[in-house]
Amino acid sequence: DGEVFEKAGVNVSVVFGLLSEEAARQMRSRGKSLKAKDGKLPFCAMGVSSVIHPKNPHVPTMHFNYRYFEIEEADGTKQWWFGGGTDLTPTYLNEEDAVHFHKTLKEACDKHDLKLYPKYKKWCDDYFYIKHRDERRGIGGIFFDDVDSPSKEEVFQFVKSCAKAVVPCYIPIVKRHCHDSFTPEEKQWQQLRRGRYVEFNLVYDRGTKFGLLTPGSRIESILMSLPLTARWEYMHTPPESSKEAEILEVLRNPKDWVH
């Protein structure tokens, strides 16, 4: 309930223990070969994440998360990997903002390897997909998981570059629009778009699922990503050629913002 942000949170988590059967099954489904000892898999995970839901519908919602995961297998060997990403969810499309956001993330990736941004941009578009709506959650950014090469130090340096890009990719957009005027109709559209945000986070998001499956986890922190207010209307369709229809078109057909 701040002046600019309706709800904003930062989670710093360090968790360790034994991986639940369900969480281990989820990891194996992504190709992880995990050898448990007596059915037990010790793990440790740590990360920083943030979700920011602004009051003004002309300021986009932003999410980032960067994390490290380590599992000890039956023979004592350790598997490790990094994951994370940064993505933007506008209520209304502003092309200048979209280009700025993606260019800043691309610059962070390009310092390490020119192949990373296009690969992780596509991964982001594919991951934040609300299948039952045939829409992306937002206009994307970057997303990656299970990154364990070329070396731990090199991947860590890359992840740090991505994390350092969060403020410059987002705060200029906030400052540009936080005092924009808006109508009750625009506020209502923001609430409907937030409904989609909730649907993705509760139905598809792996981080939410992992948190809910971790014994003793703090549920309030896991659900911190949900907005304070949202709305669902039965069979709502915006008018053709409207600003609302414009953002829907981009969510259904992701764009290349940097070329």
Coordinates of C-alpha atoms in Angstrom, one line a residue:
D1 CA 0.0 0.0 0.0
G2 CA 2.8 2.4 -0.8
E3 CA 2.4 5.5 -3.0
V4 CA 3.9 3.8 -6.1
F5 CA 3.8 0.1 -5.3
E6 CA 0.5 -1.6 -4.2
K7 CA 2.5 -4.7 -3.1
A8 CA 6.2 -5.3 -3.4
G9 CA 8.3 -8.0 -1.8
V10 CA 11.8 -9.3 -1.8
N11 CA 12.5 -12.9 -0.6
V12 CA 15.9 -14.1 0.3
S13 CA 15.8 -17.8 0.9
V14 CA 18.3 -20.4 2.1
V15 CA 16.8 -23.8 2.6
F16 CA 18.3 -27.2 3.1
G17 CA 17.1 -30.6 4.1
L18 CA 15.8 -33.7 2.3
L19 CA 14.1 -33.4 -1.1
S20 CA 10.5 -34.5 -1.1
E21 CA 9.5 -37.3 -3.4
E22 CA 7.3 -35.0 -5.4
A23 CA 10.1 -32.4 -5.8
A24 CA 12.6 -35.1 -6.8
R25 CA 10.1 -36.4 -9.4
Q26 CA 9.7 -32.9 -10.8
M27 CA 13.4 -32.6 -11.3
R28 CA 13.8 -36.1 -12.8
S29 CA 11.0 -35.1 -15.3
R30 CA 13.4 -32.3 -16.5
G31 CA 16.1 -34.9 -17.2
K32 CA 18.0 -34.8 -13.8
S33 CA 19.4 -38.3 -13.0
L34 CA 19.2 -38.3 -9.2
K35 CA 20.5 -41.3 -7.2
A36 CA 18.9 -41.3 -3.8
K37 CA 20.4 -43.2 -0.7
D38 CA 17.6 -45.1 1.1
G39 CA 15.2 -42.8 -0.7
K40 CA 16.8 -39.7 0.7
L41 CA 18.3 -36.8 -1.3
P42 CA 20.0 -34.1 0.8
F43 CA 19.8 -30.7 -0.9
C44 CA 20.5 -27.0 -0.3
A45 CA 19.0 -24.1 -2.3
M46 CA 19.4 -20.4 -2.0
G47 CA 18.1 -17.5 -4.0
V48 CA 16.8 -13.9 -4.1
S49 CA 13.5 -13.0 -5.7
S50 CA 11.2 -10.1 -6.0
V51 CA 7.8 -9.3 -7.3
I52 CA 6.6 -5.7 -7.6
H53 CA 2.9 -4.9 -8.4
P54 CA 2.6 -1.1 -8.9
K55 CA -0.6 0.9 -8.3
N56 CA -0.6 2.8 -11.6
P57 CA -1.7 0.6 -14.6
H58 CA 0.9 2.3 -16.8
V59 CA 3.7 1.0 -14.6
P60 CA 4.4 -2.7 -15.4
T61 CA 4.6 -5.5 -12.8
M62 CA 8.2 -6.9 -12.6
H63 CA 9.6 -10.2 -11.3
F64 CA 13.1 -11.5 -10.9
N65 CA 14.6 -14.5 -9.3
Y66 CA 18.2 -15.9 -9.2
R67 CA 19.0 -19.1 -7.4
Y68 CA 21.6 -21.8 -6.8
F69 CA 20.7 -25.5 -6.1
E70 CA 22.9 -28.4 -4.9
I71 CA 22.0 -32.0 -4.3
E72 CA 24.1 -34.8 -2.7
E73 CA 23.7 -38.1 -4.4
A74 CA 24.0 -41.6 -2.8
D75 CA 27.7 -41.9 -3.7
G76 CA 28.5 -38.5 -2.2
T77 CA 28.9 -36.7 -5.5
K78 CA 27.2 -33.3 -5.7
Q79 CA 25.1 -32.0 -8.6
W80 CA 24.7 -28.2 -8.7
W81 CA 23.1 -25.7 -11.0
F82 CA 22.0 -22.1 -11.3
G83 CA 18.6 -20.8 -12.5
G84 CA 16.7 -17.6 -12.7
G85 CA 15.5 -14.7 -14.8
T86 CA 13.9 -11.3 -15.0
D87 CA 10.6 -10.6 -16.8
L88 CA 8.1 -7.7 -17.3
T89 CA 4.3 -7.8 -17.2
P90 CA 2.7 -4.6 -18.5
T91 CA -1.0 -3.8 -18.4
Y92 CA -0.6 -1.6 -21.5
L93 CA 2.0 -1.9 -24.1
N94 CA 4.7 0.8 -24.3
E95 CA 7.2 -0.2 -27.0
E96 CA 9.9 2.2 -25.7
D97 CA 9.7 0.5 -22.3
A98 CA 9.8 -3.0 -23.8
V99 CA 12.9 -2.1 -25.9
H100 CA 14.7 -0.6 -22.9
F101 CA 13.9 -3.6 -20.7
H102 CA 15.1 -6.2 -23.2
K103 CA 18.1 -4.2 -24.4
T104 CA 19.4 -3.9 -20.8
L105 CA 19.0 -7.6 -20.2
K106 CA 20.7 -8.4 -23.5
E107 CA 23.7 -6.2 -22.6
A108 CA 24.1 -8.2 -19.4
C109 CA 24.0 -11.5 -21.3
D110 CA 26.3 -10.3 -24.1
K111 CA 29.1 -9.6 -21.7
H112 CA 29.4 -13.4 -21.3
D113 CA 28.2 -15.0 -24.6
L114 CA 26.2 -13.5 -27.5
K115 CA 24.2 -16.7 -27.7
L116 CA 22.7 -16.4 -24.2
Y117 CA 20.2 -13.6 -24.7
P118 CA 18.3 -15.1 -27.7
K119 CA 18.3 -18.5 -26.1
Y120 CA 17.1 -17.3 -22.7
K121 CA 14.6 -14.8 -24.2
K122 CA 12.9 -17.7 -26.0
W123 CA 13.0 -19.8 -22.9
C124 CA 11.3 -17.0 -21.0
D125 CA 8.5 -16.7 -23.6
D126 CA 8.0 -20.5 -23.5
Y127 CA 8.1 -20.8 -19.7
F128 CA 5.7 -17.9 -18.8
Y129 CA 3.0 -19.4 -21.0
I130 CA -0.6 -19.7 -19.7
K131 CA -1.6 -22.7 -21.7
H132 CA -5.3 -22.6 -20.9
R133 CA -5.4 -19.0 -22.1
D134 CA -3.0 -19.3 -25.0
E135 CA -1.2 -16.2 -23.6
R136 CA 2.2 -15.3 -22.1
R137 CA 2.1 -13.9 -18.6
G138 CA 3.9 -10.7 -19.9
I139 CA 6.3 -9.5 -22.5
G140 CA 9.1 -11.7 -21.2
G141 CA 12.7 -11.0 -20.5
I142 CA 15.2 -13.8 -19.8
F143 CA 14.8 -17.2 -18.0
F144 CA 17.1 -20.2 -17.6
D145 CA 17.4 -23.2 -15.4
D146 CA 19.8 -26.2 -14.8
V147 CA 22.8 -24.2 -15.9
D148 CA 25.9 -26.0 -14.8
S149 CA 28.6 -25.2 -17.4
P150 CA 31.2 -24.1 -18.3
S151 CA 32.2 -23.8 -14.6
K152 CA 30.6 -22.8 -11.3
E153 CA 32.5 -19.5 -11.1
E154 CA 31.7 -18.5 -14.7
V155 CA 28.0 -19.3 -14.3
F156 CA 28.0 -17.3 -11.0
Q157 CA 29.6 -14.3 -12.7
F158 CA 26.9 -14.5 -15.4
V159 CA 24.1 -14.7 -12.8
K160 CA 25.6 -11.7 -11.0
S161 CA 25.5 -9.7 -14.2
C162 CA 21.9 -10.5 -14.7
A163 CA 21.0 -9.6 -11.1
K164 CA 22.9 -6.2 -11.4
A165 CA 20.7 -5.5 -14.5
V166 CA 17.5 -5.6 -12.5
V167 CA 17.5 -2.0 -11.3
P168 CA 18.6 -0.3 -14.5
C169 CA 16.1 -2.4 -16.6
Y170 CA 13.1 -1.5 -14.5
I171 CA 13.4 1.6 -12.3
P172 CA 13.7 4.1 -15.3
I173 CA 10.3 2.7 -16.5
V174 CA 8.8 3.2 -13.0
K175 CA 10.0 6.8 -12.8
R176 CA 8.7 7.5 -16.4
H177 CA 5.1 6.4 -15.6
C178 CA 4.4 6.4 -11.9
H179 CA 2.7 9.8 -12.1
D180 CA 0.8 9.1 -15.3
S181 CA -3.0 9.8 -15.1
F182 CA -5.3 6.8 -15.6
T183 CA -9.0 6.1 -15.8
P184 CA -11.2 3.7 -13.8
E185 CA -11.5 1.6 -16.9
E186 CA -7.7 1.3 -17.2
K187 CA -7.5 0.3 -13.5
Q188 CA -10.1 -2.4 -14.1
W189 CA -8.1 -3.8 -17.0
Q190 CA -5.0 -3.9 -14.7
Q191 CA -7.0 -6.0 -12.3
L192 CA -8.1 -8.4 -15.0
R193 CA -4.4 -8.8 -16.2
R194 CA -3.4 -9.4 -12.6
G195 CA -5.9 -12.3 -12.5
R196 CA -3.9 -13.9 -15.3
Y197 CA -0.7 -13.4 -13.2
V198 CA -2.4 -15.3 -10.3
E199 CA -3.5 -18.1 -12.7
F200 CA 0.1 -18.6 -14.0
N201 CA 1.7 -18.5 -10.5
L202 CA -0.8 -21.0 -8.9
V203 CA -1.1 -23.4 -11.9
Y204 CA 2.2 -23.5 -13.6
D205 CA 5.1 -21.8 -11.7
R206 CA 7.7 -24.3 -10.7
G207 CA 9.0 -22.1 -7.8
T208 CA 5.6 -21.9 -6.2
K209 CA 5.1 -25.7 -6.6
F210 CA 8.6 -26.4 -5.1
G211 CA 7.9 -24.1 -2.2
L212 CA 4.6 -25.6 -1.4
L213 CA 6.1 -29.1 -1.5
T214 CA 9.0 -28.2 0.8
P215 CA 8.2 -29.3 4.4
G216 CA 8.2 -26.4 6.9
S217 CA 8.2 -23.7 4.3
R218 CA 6.7 -20.3 5.0
I219 CA 3.6 -20.2 2.9
E220 CA 3.2 -16.4 3.1
S221 CA 6.6 -16.0 1.5
I222 CA 5.8 -18.4 -1.3
L223 CA 2.6 -16.6 -2.1
M224 CA 4.3 -13.2 -1.8
S225 CA 4.2 -13.0 -5.6
L226 CA 0.4 -12.7 -5.7
P227 CA -1.0 -9.2 -6.0
L228 CA -3.0 -7.5 -3.3
T229 CA -6.0 -7.1 -5.6
A230 CA -7.1 -8.8 -8.8
R231 CA -10.3 -9.4 -10.8
W232 CA -12.0 -12.1 -12.9
E233 CA -14.9 -11.3 -15.2
Y234 CA -16.9 -13.9 -17.1
M235 CA -15.9 -14.1 -20.8
H236 CA -14.3 -10.7 -20.9
T237 CA -13.1 -9.6 -24.3
P238 CA -11.6 -6.2 -25.0
P239 CA -12.9 -4.2 -28.1
E240 CA -11.0 -4.8 -31.4
S241 CA -8.2 -2.3 -32.1
S242 CA -8.2 -1.1 -28.5
K243 CA -5.2 -0.6 -26.3
E244 CA -6.3 -3.6 -24.3
A245 CA -6.4 -5.7 -27.5
E246 CA -2.9 -4.5 -28.5
I247 CA -1.3 -6.0 -25.4
L248 CA -3.2 -9.3 -25.9
E249 CA -1.8 -9.6 -29.4
V250 CA 1.8 -9.3 -28.1
L251 CA 1.1 -11.8 -25.3
R252 CA -0.2 -14.3 -27.9
N253 CA 2.6 -13.6 -30.4
P254 CA 5.9 -12.7 -28.7
K255 CA 8.0 -10.0 -30.4
D256 CA 11.8 -9.5 -30.9
W257 CA 12.3 -6.2 -29.1
V258 CA 16.0 -5.7 -29.7
H259 CA 16.5 -6.0 -33.5

